[in-house]
PDB file of C-alpha atoms in Angstrom:
ATOM      1  CA  THR A 232       9.624  37.942  16.900  1.00  0.00           C
ATOM      2  CA  ALA A 233       7.797  34.790  17.731  1.00  0.00           C
ATOM      3  CA  THR A 234       8.851  32.059  19.657  1.00  0.00           C
ATOM      4  CA  GLY A 235       8.169  28.301  20.626  1.00  0.00           C
ATOM      5  CA  SER A 236       9.555  24.584  19.971  1.00  0.00           C
ATOM      6  CA  ILE A 237       9.356  22.356  17.072  1.00  0.00           C
ATOM      7  CA  THR A 238      10.152  18.751  17.150  1.00  0.00           C
ATOM      8  CA  ILE A 239      11.502  17.532  13.955  1.00  0.00           C
ATOM      9  CA  VAL A 240      11.189  13.967  12.618  1.00  0.00           C
ATOM     10  CA  GLY A 241      12.603  11.244  14.639  1.00  0.00           C
ATOM     11  CA  GLY A 242      12.371  13.091  17.868  1.00  0.00           C
ATOM     12  CA  VAL A 243       9.776  12.822  20.479  1.00  0.00           C
ATOM     13  CA  ASN A 244       6.556  15.644  20.870  1.00  0.00           C
ATOM     14  CA  THR A 245       5.678  16.019  24.889  1.00  0.00           C
ATOM     15  CA  GLY A 246       3.251  18.908  23.999  1.00  0.00           C
ATOM     16  CA  VAL A 247       0.071  16.197  23.698  1.00  0.00           C
ATOM     17  CA  SER A 248      -1.536  14.871  26.654  1.00  0.00           C
ATOM     18  CA  GLY A 249      -4.559  12.096  26.368  1.00  0.00           C
ATOM     19  CA  LEU A 250      -3.184   9.292  23.888  1.00  0.00           C
ATOM     20  CA  THR A 251      -2.489   5.705  24.101  1.00  0.00           C
ATOM     21  CA  ARG A 252       0.560   4.308  24.108  1.00  0.00           C
ATOM     22  CA  GLY A 253       0.811   2.334  20.969  1.00  0.00           C
ATOM     23  CA  ASP A 254      -1.912   4.219  18.526  1.00  0.00           C
ATOM     24  CA  ASP A 255      -0.627   5.548  15.229  1.00  0.00           C
ATOM     25  CA  ILE A 256      -1.355   9.424  15.556  1.00  0.00           C
ATOM     26  CA  TYR A 257      -2.881  11.469  12.544  1.00  0.00           C
ATOM     27  CA  LEU A 258      -2.938  14.506  11.411  1.00  0.00           C
ATOM     28  CA  THR A 259      -6.324  15.998  10.836  1.00  0.00           C
ATOM     29  CA  ALA A 260      -7.261  18.824   8.205  1.00  0.00           C
ATOM     30  CA  ALA A 261      -7.549  21.413  11.137  1.00  0.00           C
ATOM     31  CA  GLY A 262      -4.142  20.811  11.775  1.00  0.00           C
ATOM     32  CA  ALA A 263      -4.921  18.676  15.006  1.00  0.00           C
ATOM     33  CA  TYR A 264      -3.793  15.199  16.154  1.00  0.00           C
ATOM     34  CA  SER A 265      -5.971  12.427  16.213  1.00  0.00           C
ATOM     35  CA  SER A 266      -5.488   8.645  17.332  1.00  0.00           C
ATOM     36  CA  THR A 267      -8.714   7.901  14.670  1.00  0.00           C
ATOM     37  CA  PRO A 268      -7.350   7.055  11.171  1.00  0.00           C
ATOM     38  CA  SER A 269     -10.331   8.902   8.640  1.00  0.00           C
ATOM     39  CA  ALA A 270     -10.015  10.097   5.008  1.00  0.00           C
ATOM     40  CA  GLU A 271      -9.829  13.641   6.322  1.00  0.00           C
ATOM     41  CA  ASN A 272      -6.826  12.820   7.267  1.00  0.00           C
ATOM     42  CA  TYR A 273      -3.515  14.234   6.144  1.00  0.00           C
ATOM     43  CA  GLY A 274      -1.515  11.342   6.931  1.00  0.00           C
ATOM     44  CA  LYS A 275       0.274   9.539   9.923  1.00  0.00           C
ATOM     45  CA  ILE A 276       2.593  11.330  11.501  1.00  0.00           C
ATOM     46  CA  GLY A 277       4.244   8.871  14.259  1.00  0.00           C
ATOM     47  CA  THR A 278       2.792   6.928  17.265  1.00  0.00           C
ATOM     48  CA  ALA A 279       2.136   7.710  20.343  1.00  0.00           C
ATOM     49  CA  THR A 280       4.968   6.587  23.274  1.00  0.00           C
ATOM     50  CA  ALA A 281       2.625   7.163  26.607  1.00  0.00           C
ATOM     51  CA  SER A 282       0.104   9.419  27.549  1.00  0.00           C
ATOM     52  CA  ASN A 283       1.755  12.395  26.499  1.00  0.00           C
ATOM     53  CA  ASN A 284       4.367  11.454  23.829  1.00  0.00           C
ATOM     54  CA  ILE A 285       4.307  11.225  19.893  1.00  0.00           C
ATOM     55  CA  LEU A 286       7.035   9.879  18.137  1.00  0.00           C
ATOM     56  CA  LEU A 287       7.501  11.775  15.040  1.00  0.00           C
ATOM     57  CA  THR A 288       8.124   9.439  11.667  1.00  0.00           C
ATOM     58  CA  GLY A 289       6.750  11.709   9.343  1.00  0.00           C
ATOM     59  CA  THR A 290       4.126  13.322   7.652  1.00  0.00           C
ATOM     60  CA  GLY A 291       2.218  12.625   4.349  1.00  0.00           C
ATOM     61  CA  ASP A 292       2.155   8.098   5.450  1.00  0.00           C
ATOM     62  CA  GLN A 293      -0.372   7.035   2.458  1.00  0.00           C
ATOM     63  CA  SER A 294      -1.090   4.210   4.904  1.00  0.00           C
ATOM     64  CA  VAL A 295      -3.671   6.691   6.575  1.00  0.00           C
ATOM     65  CA  SER A 296      -7.104   5.513   6.788  1.00  0.00           C
ATOM     66  CA  ASP A 297      -9.089   2.099   6.413  1.00  0.00           C
ATOM     67  CA  ALA A 298     -12.112   4.636   5.457  1.00  0.00           C
TER      68      ALA A 298
END
């Protein structure tokens, strides 16, 4: 049996680190998060509200990249 926790859209994920407050956060093709937009990212998933928090706004946001 697998165990763990998930954060749904509208929630705040606190299991991250190294973020800059106010940065947009993107889901990378490798399944990690990044504050750098690129064509390889799947989409914007939220905004950093602190160095260790992401407010999840959803995936697949088409305003992903300036690339």
